[in-house]
mmCIF file of C-alpha atoms in Angstrom:
data_model
loop_
_atom_site.group_PDB
_atom_site.id
_atom_site.type_symbol
_atom_site.label_atom_id
_atom_site.label_comp_id
_atom_site.label_asym_id
_atom_site.label_seq_id
_atom_site.Cartn_x
_atom_site.Cartn_y
_atom_site.Cartn_z
ATOM 1 C CA MET A 1010 -43.014 -48.366 -22.964
ATOM 2 C CA ASP A 1011 -42.308 -48.816 -19.274
ATOM 3 C CA SER A 1012 -43.965 -46.055 -17.250
ATOM 4 C CA SER A 1013 -41.233 -46.266 -14.643
ATOM 5 C CA ARG A 1014 -38.732 -44.832 -17.115
ATOM 6 C CA PRO A 1015 -40.043 -41.405 -18.112
ATOM 7 C CA ASP A 1016 -36.776 -40.479 -19.767
ATOM 8 C CA GLU A 1017 -37.029 -43.289 -22.315
ATOM 9 C CA PRO A 1018 -37.317 -41.806 -25.828
ATOM 10 C CA VAL A 1019 -40.600 -42.335 -27.604
ATOM 11 C CA PRO A 1020 -40.235 -44.383 -30.800
ATOM 12 C CA ALA A 1021 -41.409 -42.828 -34.049
ATOM 13 C CA SER A 1022 -44.009 -45.610 -34.580
ATOM 14 C CA ALA A 1023 -45.753 -44.871 -31.307
ATOM 15 C CA GLY A 1024 -48.152 -42.500 -33.004
ATOM 16 C CA THR A 1025 -49.322 -39.359 -31.237
ATOM 17 C CA VAL A 1026 -46.967 -37.958 -28.565
ATOM 18 C CA ASP A 1027 -48.325 -36.507 -25.306
ATOM 19 C CA PRO A 1028 -47.288 -32.787 -25.208
ATOM 20 C CA ALA A 1029 -46.742 -32.878 -21.421
ATOM 21 C CA ALA A 1030 -44.532 -35.919 -21.740
ATOM 22 C CA ALA A 1031 -42.588 -34.299 -24.544
ATOM 23 C CA GLN A 1032 -42.066 -31.167 -22.443
ATOM 24 C CA ALA A 1033 -40.913 -33.240 -19.468
ATOM 25 C CA ALA A 1034 -38.361 -35.122 -21.504
ATOM 26 C CA PRO A 1035 -34.977 -33.457 -21.069
ATOM 27 C CA ALA A 1036 -33.421 -31.922 -24.096
ATOM 28 C CA ALA A 1037 -30.393 -33.561 -25.526
ATOM 29 C CA ALA A 1038 -27.244 -32.312 -23.847
ATOM 30 C CA ALA A 1039 -25.227 -29.945 -25.980
ATOM 31 C CA PRO A 1040 -21.784 -31.251 -26.835
ATOM 32 C CA ARG A 1041 -19.109 -29.880 -24.520
ATOM 33 C CA ARG A 1042 -16.682 -27.501 -26.198
ATOM 34 C CA ILE A 1043 -13.054 -28.484 -25.959
ATOM 35 C CA VAL A 1044 -10.801 -25.815 -24.446
ATOM 36 C CA LEU A 1045 -7.630 -25.526 -26.497
ATOM 37 C CA PRO A 1046 -4.374 -23.838 -25.414
ATOM 38 C CA ILE A 1047 -5.071 -21.043 -27.874
ATOM 39 C CA HIS A 1048 -8.147 -20.061 -25.858
ATOM 40 C CA TYR A 1049 -5.912 -19.075 -22.931
ATOM 41 C CA LEU A 1050 -4.471 -16.281 -25.067
ATOM 42 C CA TRP A 1051 -7.245 -14.059 -23.678
ATOM 43 C CA VAL A 1052 -5.850 -14.441 -20.166
ATOM 44 C CA ILE A 1053 -2.250 -13.980 -21.318
ATOM 45 C CA GLY A 1054 -3.229 -10.932 -23.343
ATOM 46 C CA ALA A 1055 -4.998 -9.329 -20.374
ATOM 47 C CA ALA A 1056 -1.911 -9.879 -18.188
ATOM 48 C CA ILE A 1057 0.373 -8.369 -20.849
ATOM 49 C CA VAL A 1058 -1.894 -5.327 -21.224
ATOM 50 C CA ALA A 1059 -1.869 -4.786 -17.434
ATOM 51 C CA VAL A 1060 1.936 -4.980 -17.266
ATOM 52 C CA LEU A 1061 2.397 -2.635 -20.228
ATOM 53 C CA ALA A 1062 -0.091 -0.176 -18.741
ATOM 54 C CA LEU A 1063 1.843 -0.061 -15.477
ATOM 55 C CA GLN A 1064 5.122 0.277 -17.366
ATOM 56 C CA PHE A 1065 4.200 3.064 -19.792
ATOM 57 C CA LEU A 1066 1.159 4.721 -18.171
ATOM 58 C CA GLY A 1067 2.372 4.791 -14.579
ATOM 59 C CA PRO A 1068 2.024 8.579 -14.058
ATOM 60 C CA VAL A 1069 -1.453 8.521 -15.626
ATOM 61 C CA LEU A 1070 -2.590 5.547 -13.542
ATOM 62 C CA THR A 1071 -1.262 6.947 -10.251
ATOM 63 C CA PRO A 1072 -4.343 9.045 -9.305
ATOM 64 C CA PHE A 1073 -6.616 6.171 -10.347
ATOM 65 C CA LEU A 1074 -4.705 3.718 -8.154
ATOM 66 C CA ILE A 1075 -4.722 6.113 -5.188
ATOM 67 C CA GLY A 1076 -8.455 6.652 -5.661
ATOM 68 C CA ALA A 1077 -8.959 2.880 -5.866
ATOM 69 C CA ILE A 1078 -7.050 2.379 -2.599
ATOM 70 C CA PHE A 1079 -9.154 5.039 -0.858
ATOM 71 C CA ALA A 1080 -12.298 3.468 -2.324
ATOM 72 C CA TYR A 1081 -11.287 0.059 -0.985
ATOM 73 C CA LEU A 1082 -10.740 1.588 2.456
ATOM 74 C CA GLY A 1083 -14.051 3.434 2.315
ATOM 75 C CA THR A 1084 -16.227 0.586 1.028
ATOM 76 C CA PRO A 1085 -17.044 -0.790 4.534
ATOM 77 C CA ILE A 1086 -18.261 2.692 5.578
ATOM 78 C CA VAL A 1087 -20.515 3.033 2.523
ATOM 79 C CA ASP A 1088 -21.852 -0.510 2.968
ATOM 80 C CA ALA A 1089 -22.598 0.175 6.640
ATOM 81 C CA LEU A 1090 -24.474 3.395 5.765
ATOM 82 C CA GLU A 1091 -26.377 1.558 3.030
ATOM 83 C CA ARG A 1092 -27.490 -1.114 5.510
ATOM 84 C CA ARG A 1093 -28.859 1.695 7.710
ATOM 85 C CA GLY A 1094 -31.059 2.946 4.895
ATOM 86 C CA VAL A 1095 -28.779 5.657 3.467
ATOM 87 C CA SER A 1096 -28.603 5.704 -0.319
ATOM 88 C CA ARG A 1097 -25.300 4.571 -1.756
ATOM 89 C CA THR A 1098 -24.739 7.894 -3.521
ATOM 90 C CA LEU A 1099 -25.243 9.892 -0.312
ATOM 91 C CA GLY A 1100 -23.086 7.442 1.652
ATOM 92 C CA THR A 1101 -20.366 7.783 -0.962
ATOM 93 C CA ILE A 1102 -20.439 11.590 -0.717
ATOM 94 C CA VAL A 1103 -20.222 11.421 3.085
ATOM 95 C CA THR A 1104 -17.290 8.982 2.933
ATOM 96 C CA VAL A 1105 -15.355 11.063 0.398
ATOM 97 C CA LEU A 1106 -15.888 14.169 2.530
ATOM 98 C CA LEU A 1107 -14.698 12.334 5.651
ATOM 99 C CA PHE A 1108 -11.498 11.239 3.923
ATOM 100 C CA GLY A 1109 -10.945 14.736 2.544
ATOM 101 C CA VAL A 1110 -11.454 16.417 5.931
ATOM 102 C CA ALA A 1111 -9.071 13.944 7.626
ATOM 103 C CA ILE A 1112 -6.327 14.511 5.038
ATOM 104 C CA LEU A 1113 -6.845 18.282 5.098
ATOM 105 C CA ALA A 1114 -6.636 18.392 8.896
ATOM 106 C CA LEU A 1115 -3.432 16.356 8.796
ATOM 107 C CA MET A 1116 -1.905 18.713 6.242
ATOM 108 C CA ILE A 1117 -2.948 21.785 8.236
ATOM 109 C CA VAL A 1118 -1.187 20.391 11.295
ATOM 110 C CA LEU A 1119 1.955 19.078 9.605
ATOM 111 C CA VAL A 1120 2.837 21.532 6.850
ATOM 112 C CA PRO A 1121 3.353 24.680 8.994
ATOM 113 C CA LEU A 1122 5.333 22.773 11.599
ATOM 114 C CA VAL A 1123 7.558 21.124 8.999
ATOM 115 C CA ARG A 1124 8.187 24.504 7.342
ATOM 116 C CA ALA A 1125 9.082 25.995 10.725
ATOM 117 C CA GLU A 1126 11.544 23.177 11.361
ATOM 118 C CA PHE A 1127 13.237 23.695 8.005
ATOM 119 C CA GLY A 1128 13.434 27.421 8.696
ATOM 120 C CA LEU A 1129 15.077 26.762 12.044
ATOM 121 C CA ALA A 1130 17.493 24.361 10.372
ATOM 122 C CA ALA A 1131 18.468 26.980 7.797
ATOM 123 C CA LYS A 1132 19.181 29.504 10.540
ATOM 124 C CA LYS A 1133 21.205 27.155 12.742
ATOM 125 C CA LEU A 1134 23.132 25.384 9.995
ATOM 126 C CA PRO A 1135 26.051 27.906 9.944
ATOM 127 C CA GLU A 1136 26.315 27.756 13.734
ATOM 128 C CA LEU A 1137 26.327 23.954 13.713
ATOM 129 C CA PHE A 1138 28.913 23.952 10.948
ATOM 130 C CA ALA A 1139 31.156 26.307 12.887
ATOM 131 C CA ARG A 1140 30.761 24.235 16.045
ATOM 132 C CA GLY A 1141 31.735 21.090 14.157
ATOM 133 C CA ILE A 1142 34.815 22.819 12.742
ATOM 134 C CA ALA A 1143 35.783 24.013 16.226
ATOM 135 C CA HIS A 1144 35.610 20.457 17.578
ATOM 136 C CA ALA A 1145 37.433 18.947 14.603
ATOM 137 C CA SER A 1146 40.208 21.534 14.293
ATOM 138 C CA PRO A 1147 42.373 20.312 17.229
ATOM 139 C CA TRP A 1148 42.245 16.705 16.026
ATOM 140 C CA VAL A 1149 43.057 17.677 12.413
ATOM 141 C CA GLU A 1150 45.894 19.955 13.502
ATOM 142 C CA GLN A 1151 47.360 17.349 15.851
ATOM 143 C CA ASN A 1152 47.136 14.337 13.532
ATOM 144 C CA LEU A 1153 47.376 15.845 10.056
ATOM 145 C CA GLY A 1154 49.286 19.051 10.708
ATOM 146 C CA LEU A 1155 46.637 21.186 9.017
ATOM 147 C CA SER A 1156 45.107 24.345 10.366
ATOM 148 C CA LEU A 1157 41.397 24.938 9.730
ATOM 149 C CA ALA A 1158 40.465 28.617 9.694
ATOM 150 C CA ILE A 1159 36.930 29.354 8.544
ATOM 151 C CA ASP A 1160 35.161 32.654 8.969
ATOM 152 C CA LEU A 1161 31.623 32.132 10.247
ATOM 153 C CA ALA A 1162 30.399 35.376 8.682
ATOM 154 C CA THR A 1163 31.690 34.233 5.295
ATOM 155 C CA VAL A 1164 29.893 30.897 5.672
ATOM 156 C CA LYS A 1165 26.626 32.661 6.539
ATOM 157 C CA GLU A 1166 27.000 34.995 3.588
ATOM 158 C CA PHE A 1167 27.753 32.093 1.224
ATOM 159 C CA ILE A 1168 24.703 30.140 2.396
ATOM 160 C CA ALA A 1169 22.447 33.204 2.123
ATOM 161 C CA GLU A 1170 23.647 33.990 -1.388
ATOM 162 C CA ASN A 1171 23.132 30.411 -2.569
ATOM 163 C CA ALA A 1172 19.736 30.216 -0.900
ATOM 164 C CA ASP A 1173 18.630 33.326 -2.789
ATOM 165 C CA SER A 1174 20.017 31.925 -6.032
ATOM 166 C CA ALA A 1175 18.212 28.622 -5.490
ATOM 167 C CA LYS A 1176 14.975 30.488 -4.757
ATOM 168 C CA GLU A 1177 15.309 32.569 -7.925
ATOM 169 C CA LEU A 1178 16.069 29.477 -9.982
ATOM 170 C CA SER A 1179 13.082 27.585 -8.594
ATOM 171 C CA MET A 1180 10.761 30.529 -9.222
ATOM 172 C CA ARG A 1181 12.117 30.843 -12.766
ATOM 173 C CA VAL A 1182 11.548 27.147 -13.423
ATOM 174 C CA LEU A 1183 8.054 27.150 -11.930
ATOM 175 C CA GLY A 1184 7.204 30.301 -13.833
ATOM 176 C CA GLY A 1185 8.114 28.830 -17.208
ATOM 177 C CA LEU A 1186 5.177 28.142 -19.492
ATOM 178 C CA LYS A 1187 6.400 24.769 -20.688
ATOM 179 C CA THR A 1188 7.818 23.518 -17.387
ATOM 180 C CA GLY A 1189 6.403 24.998 -14.226
ATOM 181 C CA GLY A 1190 2.974 25.844 -15.645
ATOM 182 C CA LEU A 1191 2.385 22.411 -17.145
ATOM 183 C CA LEU A 1192 3.808 20.714 -14.073
ATOM 184 C CA LEU A 1193 1.514 22.694 -11.791
ATOM 185 C CA ILE A 1194 -1.513 21.910 -13.949
ATOM 186 C CA SER A 1195 -0.591 18.226 -13.997
ATOM 187 C CA VAL A 1196 -0.297 18.102 -10.211
ATOM 188 C CA ILE A 1197 -3.624 19.915 -9.740
ATOM 189 C CA VAL A 1198 -5.401 17.614 -12.205
ATOM 190 C CA ASN A 1199 -3.994 14.487 -10.562
ATOM 191 C CA ILE A 1200 -5.012 15.668 -7.098
ATOM 192 C CA ALA A 1201 -8.504 16.587 -8.332
ATOM 193 C CA LEU A 1202 -8.881 13.186 -10.020
ATOM 194 C CA ILE A 1203 -8.376 11.236 -6.793
ATOM 195 C CA PRO A 1204 -11.714 12.128 -5.117
ATOM 196 C CA VAL A 1205 -13.533 11.771 -8.456
ATOM 197 C CA VAL A 1206 -12.161 8.257 -8.979
ATOM 198 C CA MET A 1207 -12.889 7.414 -5.353
ATOM 199 C CA PHE A 1208 -16.501 8.630 -5.687
ATOM 200 C CA TYR A 1209 -17.349 6.607 -8.790
ATOM 201 C CA LEU A 1210 -15.609 3.462 -7.577
ATOM 202 C CA LEU A 1211 -17.409 3.639 -4.237
ATOM 203 C CA ARG A 1212 -20.798 4.306 -5.768
ATOM 204 C CA ASP A 1213 -20.525 1.654 -8.501
ATOM 205 C CA TRP A 1214 -18.345 -0.843 -6.596
ATOM 206 C CA HIS A 1215 -20.783 -3.767 -6.753
ATOM 207 C CA MET A 1216 -21.678 -3.088 -10.395
ATOM 208 C CA ILE A 1217 -18.008 -2.959 -11.401
ATOM 209 C CA TRP A 1218 -17.255 -6.152 -9.482
ATOM 210 C CA GLY A 1219 -20.230 -7.903 -11.111
ATOM 211 C CA ARG A 1220 -19.082 -6.965 -14.597
ATOM 212 C CA VAL A 1221 -15.479 -8.001 -13.964
ATOM 213 C CA PHE A 1222 -16.559 -11.290 -12.374
ATOM 214 C CA GLY A 1223 -18.871 -11.907 -15.328
ATOM 215 C CA LEU A 1224 -15.810 -12.132 -17.573
ATOM 216 C CA VAL A 1225 -14.388 -15.058 -15.564
ATOM 217 C CA PRO A 1226 -14.915 -18.448 -17.263
ATOM 218 C CA HIS A 1227 -17.781 -20.406 -15.676
ATOM 219 C CA ARG A 1228 -15.674 -23.328 -14.537
ATOM 220 C CA TRP A 1229 -13.222 -20.966 -12.790
ATOM 221 C CA ARG A 1230 -15.810 -18.879 -10.950
ATOM 222 C CA GLY A 1231 -16.028 -20.966 -7.794
ATOM 223 C CA LYS A 1232 -12.267 -21.014 -7.248
ATOM 224 C CA THR A 1233 -11.925 -17.386 -8.332
ATOM 225 C CA ARG A 1234 -14.547 -16.249 -5.821
ATOM 226 C CA GLN A 1235 -12.788 -18.209 -3.065
ATOM 227 C CA ILE A 1236 -9.382 -16.715 -3.914
ATOM 228 C CA VAL A 1237 -10.762 -13.172 -4.146
ATOM 229 C CA VAL A 1238 -12.454 -13.537 -0.757
ATOM 230 C CA GLU A 1239 -9.182 -14.775 0.764
ATOM 231 C CA ILE A 1240 -7.196 -11.900 -0.808
ATOM 232 C CA ASP A 1241 -9.747 -9.426 0.506
ATOM 233 C CA GLY A 1242 -9.455 -11.002 3.954
ATOM 234 C CA VAL A 1243 -5.657 -10.754 3.931
ATOM 235 C CA LEU A 1244 -5.693 -7.136 2.760
ATOM 236 C CA ALA A 1245 -8.435 -6.088 5.177
ATOM 237 C CA GLU A 1246 -6.746 -7.759 8.138
ATOM 238 C CA PHE A 1247 -3.369 -6.281 7.251
ATOM 239 C CA LEU A 1248 -4.650 -2.745 6.652
ATOM 240 C CA ARG A 1249 -6.854 -2.793 9.747
ATOM 241 C CA GLY A 1250 -4.027 -4.014 11.956
ATOM 242 C CA GLN A 1251 -1.446 -1.749 10.350
ATOM 243 C CA GLY A 1252 -3.719 1.264 10.775
ATOM 244 C CA MET A 1253 -4.077 0.552 14.481
ATOM 245 C CA VAL A 1254 -0.304 0.135 14.766
ATOM 246 C CA MET A 1255 0.272 3.469 13.010
ATOM 247 C CA VAL A 1256 -2.183 5.345 15.236
ATOM 248 C CA SER A 1257 -0.785 3.749 18.406
ATOM 249 C CA LEU A 1258 2.817 4.534 17.486
ATOM 250 C CA ALA A 1259 1.958 8.085 16.418
ATOM 251 C CA LEU A 1260 0.406 8.714 19.841
ATOM 252 C CA TYR A 1261 3.370 7.093 21.571
ATOM 253 C CA TYR A 1262 5.999 9.117 19.682
ATOM 254 C CA VAL A 1263 4.116 12.396 20.148
ATOM 255 C CA ILE A 1264 3.817 11.800 23.912
ATOM 256 C CA GLY A 1265 7.356 10.409 24.271
ATOM 257 C CA LEU A 1266 9.035 13.190 22.314
ATOM 258 C CA SER A 1267 6.984 15.798 24.192
ATOM 259 C CA ILE A 1268 8.138 14.377 27.523
ATOM 260 C CA ALA A 1269 11.725 14.421 26.214
ATOM 261 C CA GLY A 1270 11.268 18.126 25.517
ATOM 262 C CA LEU A 1271 11.603 18.087 21.737
ATOM 263 C CA GLN A 1272 10.241 21.287 20.232
ATOM 264 C CA PHE A 1273 8.688 19.711 17.133
ATOM 265 C CA SER A 1274 7.352 16.588 18.835
ATOM 266 C CA LEU A 1275 3.891 16.764 17.209
ATOM 267 C CA PRO A 1276 4.863 16.686 13.490
ATOM 268 C CA ILE A 1277 7.797 14.325 14.006
ATOM 269 C CA GLY A 1278 5.719 11.950 16.130
ATOM 270 C CA ILE A 1279 2.864 11.887 13.628
ATOM 271 C CA LEU A 1280 5.218 11.432 10.665
ATOM 272 C CA THR A 1281 7.083 8.633 12.424
ATOM 273 C CA GLY A 1282 3.801 6.866 13.205
ATOM 274 C CA LEU A 1283 2.580 7.180 9.620
ATOM 275 C CA LEU A 1284 5.895 6.123 8.097
ATOM 276 C CA VAL A 1285 5.992 2.811 9.981
ATOM 277 C CA PHE A 1286 3.664 1.541 7.241
ATOM 278 C CA ILE A 1287 6.954 0.887 5.390
ATOM 279 C CA PRO A 1288 8.681 -1.646 7.668
ATOM 280 C CA TYR A 1289 12.099 -0.617 9.019
ATOM 281 C CA VAL A 1290 12.512 2.105 6.372
ATOM 282 C CA GLY A 1291 9.752 4.194 7.919
ATOM 283 C CA PHE A 1292 11.223 3.879 11.382
ATOM 284 C CA GLY A 1293 14.663 4.827 10.051
ATOM 285 C CA LEU A 1294 13.348 7.989 8.403
ATOM 286 C CA GLY A 1295 11.468 8.971 11.543
ATOM 287 C CA PHE A 1296 14.543 8.365 13.663
ATOM 288 C CA VAL A 1297 16.668 10.570 11.383
ATOM 289 C CA LEU A 1298 14.081 13.355 11.601
ATOM 290 C CA GLY A 1299 14.018 13.096 15.391
ATOM 291 C CA MET A 1300 17.797 13.171 15.744
ATOM 292 C CA LEU A 1301 18.057 16.082 13.305
ATOM 293 C CA ALA A 1302 15.527 18.056 15.350
ATOM 294 C CA ALA A 1303 17.459 17.224 18.522
ATOM 295 C CA LEU A 1304 20.683 18.395 16.866
ATOM 296 C CA LEU A 1305 19.063 21.710 16.002
ATOM 297 C CA GLN A 1306 17.625 22.212 19.480
ATOM 298 C CA TRP A 1307 20.208 20.914 21.982
ATOM 299 C CA ASN A 1308 23.951 21.038 22.454
ATOM 300 C CA GLY A 1309 24.517 18.448 25.157
ATOM 301 C CA LEU A 1310 24.333 14.667 25.201
ATOM 302 C CA PRO A 1311 21.303 14.155 27.519
ATOM 303 C CA GLY A 1312 18.839 15.386 24.885
ATOM 304 C CA PHE A 1313 20.161 12.947 22.304
ATOM 305 C CA LEU A 1314 20.020 10.092 24.792
ATOM 306 C CA ALA A 1315 16.394 10.951 25.578
ATOM 307 C CA ILE A 1316 15.429 10.890 21.879
ATOM 308 C CA LEU A 1317 17.391 7.690 21.367
ATOM 309 C CA SER A 1318 15.591 6.006 24.272
ATOM 310 C CA VAL A 1319 12.174 7.108 22.956
ATOM 311 C CA TYR A 1320 12.843 5.558 19.538
ATOM 312 C CA GLY A 1321 14.432 2.447 21.063
ATOM 313 C CA VAL A 1322 11.409 1.768 23.260
ATOM 314 C CA GLY A 1323 9.155 2.535 20.295
ATOM 315 C CA GLN A 1324 10.898 -0.092 18.171
ATOM 316 C CA ILE A 1325 10.506 -2.682 20.939
ATOM 317 C CA LEU A 1326 6.854 -1.709 21.361
ATOM 318 C CA GLU A 1327 6.223 -2.029 17.629
ATOM 319 C CA ASN A 1328 7.965 -5.356 16.998
ATOM 320 C CA TYR A 1329 7.231 -7.258 20.200
ATOM 321 C CA VAL A 1330 3.860 -5.881 21.353
ATOM 322 C CA LEU A 1331 1.799 -4.139 18.678
ATOM 323 C CA LEU A 1332 2.635 -6.215 15.588
ATOM 324 C CA PRO A 1333 2.102 -9.626 17.251
ATOM 325 C CA TRP A 1334 -1.017 -8.375 19.042
ATOM 326 C CA LEU A 1335 -2.742 -6.413 16.268
ATOM 327 C CA ILE A 1336 -1.507 -8.331 13.209
ATOM 328 C CA GLY A 1337 0.375 -11.413 14.377
ATOM 329 C CA ASP A 1338 0.448 -14.648 12.416
ATOM 330 C CA ARG A 1339 -3.119 -14.261 11.144
ATOM 331 C CA ILE A 1340 -1.859 -12.853 7.843
ATOM 332 C CA GLY A 1341 1.513 -14.433 7.146
ATOM 333 C CA LEU A 1342 2.712 -11.370 5.187
ATOM 334 C CA HIS A 1343 6.257 -11.030 6.467
ATOM 335 C CA PRO A 1344 7.763 -7.505 6.715
ATOM 336 C CA LEU A 1345 10.668 -8.535 4.487
ATOM 337 C CA ALA A 1346 8.157 -9.608 1.833
ATOM 338 C CA VAL A 1347 6.521 -6.178 2.046
ATOM 339 C CA ILE A 1348 9.895 -4.426 1.688
ATOM 340 C CA PHE A 1349 10.876 -6.606 -1.279
ATOM 341 C CA ALA A 1350 7.532 -6.045 -2.981
ATOM 342 C CA LEU A 1351 7.738 -2.265 -2.515
ATOM 343 C CA LEU A 1352 11.301 -2.112 -3.877
ATOM 344 C CA ALA A 1353 10.732 -4.538 -6.746
ATOM 345 C CA PHE A 1354 7.474 -3.034 -7.996
ATOM 346 C CA GLY A 1355 8.843 0.475 -7.480
ATOM 347 C CA ALA A 1356 11.904 -0.355 -9.607
ATOM 348 C CA LEU A 1357 9.774 -1.970 -12.320
ATOM 349 C CA PHE A 1358 6.779 0.363 -12.522
ATOM 350 C CA GLY A 1359 7.672 3.495 -10.527
ATOM 351 C CA PHE A 1360 5.260 4.995 -8.013
ATOM 352 C CA ALA A 1361 2.320 3.143 -9.574
ATOM 353 C CA GLY A 1362 4.157 -0.100 -8.830
ATOM 354 C CA VAL A 1363 4.593 0.936 -5.199
ATOM 355 C CA LEU A 1364 0.822 1.409 -4.953
ATOM 356 C CA MET A 1365 0.240 -2.030 -6.483
ATOM 357 C CA ALA A 1366 2.844 -3.808 -4.352
ATOM 358 C CA LEU A 1367 0.631 -4.632 -1.367
ATOM 359 C CA PRO A 1368 -2.404 -5.995 -3.313
ATOM 360 C CA VAL A 1369 -0.149 -8.072 -5.539
ATOM 361 C CA SER A 1370 1.724 -9.376 -2.469
ATOM 362 C CA ALA A 1371 -1.577 -10.438 -0.893
ATOM 363 C CA ALA A 1372 -2.607 -12.154 -4.132
ATOM 364 C CA LEU A 1373 0.730 -13.980 -4.350
ATOM 365 C CA LEU A 1374 0.430 -15.020 -0.706
ATOM 366 C CA VAL A 1375 -3.019 -16.531 -1.276
ATOM 367 C CA GLY A 1376 -1.829 -18.154 -4.486
ATOM 368 C CA MET A 1377 1.144 -19.715 -2.728
ATOM 369 C CA ARG A 1378 -1.180 -21.086 -0.041
ATOM 370 C CA HIS A 1379 -3.289 -22.824 -2.682
ATOM 371 C CA VAL A 1380 -0.199 -24.137 -4.479
ATOM 372 C CA ARG A 1381 1.134 -25.455 -1.158
ATOM 373 C CA ALA A 1382 -2.186 -27.139 -0.377
ATOM 374 C CA ALA A 1383 -2.292 -28.739 -3.831
ATOM 375 C CA TYR A 1384 1.297 -29.948 -3.438
ATOM 376 C CA ARG A 1385 0.618 -31.490 -0.009
ATOM 377 C CA ALA A 1386 -2.420 -33.278 -1.440
ATOM 378 C CA SER A 1387 -0.486 -34.618 -4.435
ATOM 379 C CA PRO A 1388 1.042 -38.125 -4.657
ATOM 380 C CA LEU A 1389 4.471 -36.488 -4.963
ATOM 381 C CA PHE A 1390 4.293 -35.274 -1.355
ATOM 382 C CA ASP A 1391 2.426 -38.222 0.204
ATOM 383 C CA GLU A 1392 3.738 -41.315 -1.566
ATOM 384 C CA GLU A 1393 2.339 -43.720 1.045
ATOM 385 C CA ARG A 1394 -1.216 -42.529 0.461
ATOM 386 C CA ALA A 1395 -0.634 -42.847 -3.277
ATOM 387 C CA HIS A 1396 0.547 -46.457 -2.864
ATOM 388 C CA VAL A 1397 -2.503 -47.249 -0.710
ATOM 389 C CA ASP A 1398 -4.817 -45.791 -3.331
ATOM 390 C CA ASP A 1399 -3.085 -47.818 -6.043
ATOM 391 C CA ASP A 1400 -3.365 -51.037 -4.022
ATOM 392 C CA GLU A 1401 -7.095 -50.648 -3.440
ATOM 393 C CA PRO A 1402 -9.223 -52.825 -5.776
#
């Protein structure tokens, strides 16, 4: 046997076989298993289970999805603390407490001010109604020949009576054992579940990811890891940029509305800044809140023009300065795509679908990029290259 070919099999008549040579000889390759279409039923089944879970278990999944979103946002903080020598459990506790304190501080600031604004609205509503009738009466009488005569005291009494009735009805509903009690317990349990889910996901993030990734078929793992990294990059870039946009606009609206003299500039400015996370819709809701507050506070036109100018400049600042600068074309997630995803997933799966809209949009964006790259590399797109390849010997 030629010594230059160590992988040559030893014939049976060669007598005694050297154990070292036998150990060095590679084992016979196992036959490759053929993947049949039926084997993909595992993937199809997992997708069907996920869709059915969102469809029928949306209210149950909501606190888990919110906790998962908070855990995703808090993972960089826990990883940074872990690199500094802090245990992952302690870093997770610190991160959960930081998120809880931030949300609690926001609620402490916003809730009393929003309640005060609604109280002021309830008090001024009869006066505003009477003022509107006084302005509309001449036009109605001149053009329609009708006389509007409404007693302001009667309107106030009617509103007060209905407000008391609505309060009694709400207290009766909330006090019911099968309605209000169970609803209150459900809300408390869901709110308490969010930090618990966030804690365990943060602490066991790498273990959970390792187990999920271990279920991916071996030949898909390279591409799957690449796609997951790209989705994570898109989400991180979008959330980081959007967070900076929200904080910048919240500061702008608080300062701008304060300069305009609006009484509730702090809660309205913060709410408007936070609501811009929903493109266009958030700005519209903030604008309505600002104009409603101006209607309750002022009688003349200058106040409304000041509020209108603040929101107009804010829209220009958001669309032409902050979004291109802080987010720009690095992501490619168009605002209309975000709106469509929020509406579509909300209509299909309720509030749980709204929470899933952004991650799924990022995944679809990355998937479309890979499909586009595969299409541009195919002979269908570049026929000349295909003809050159066919002509080569």
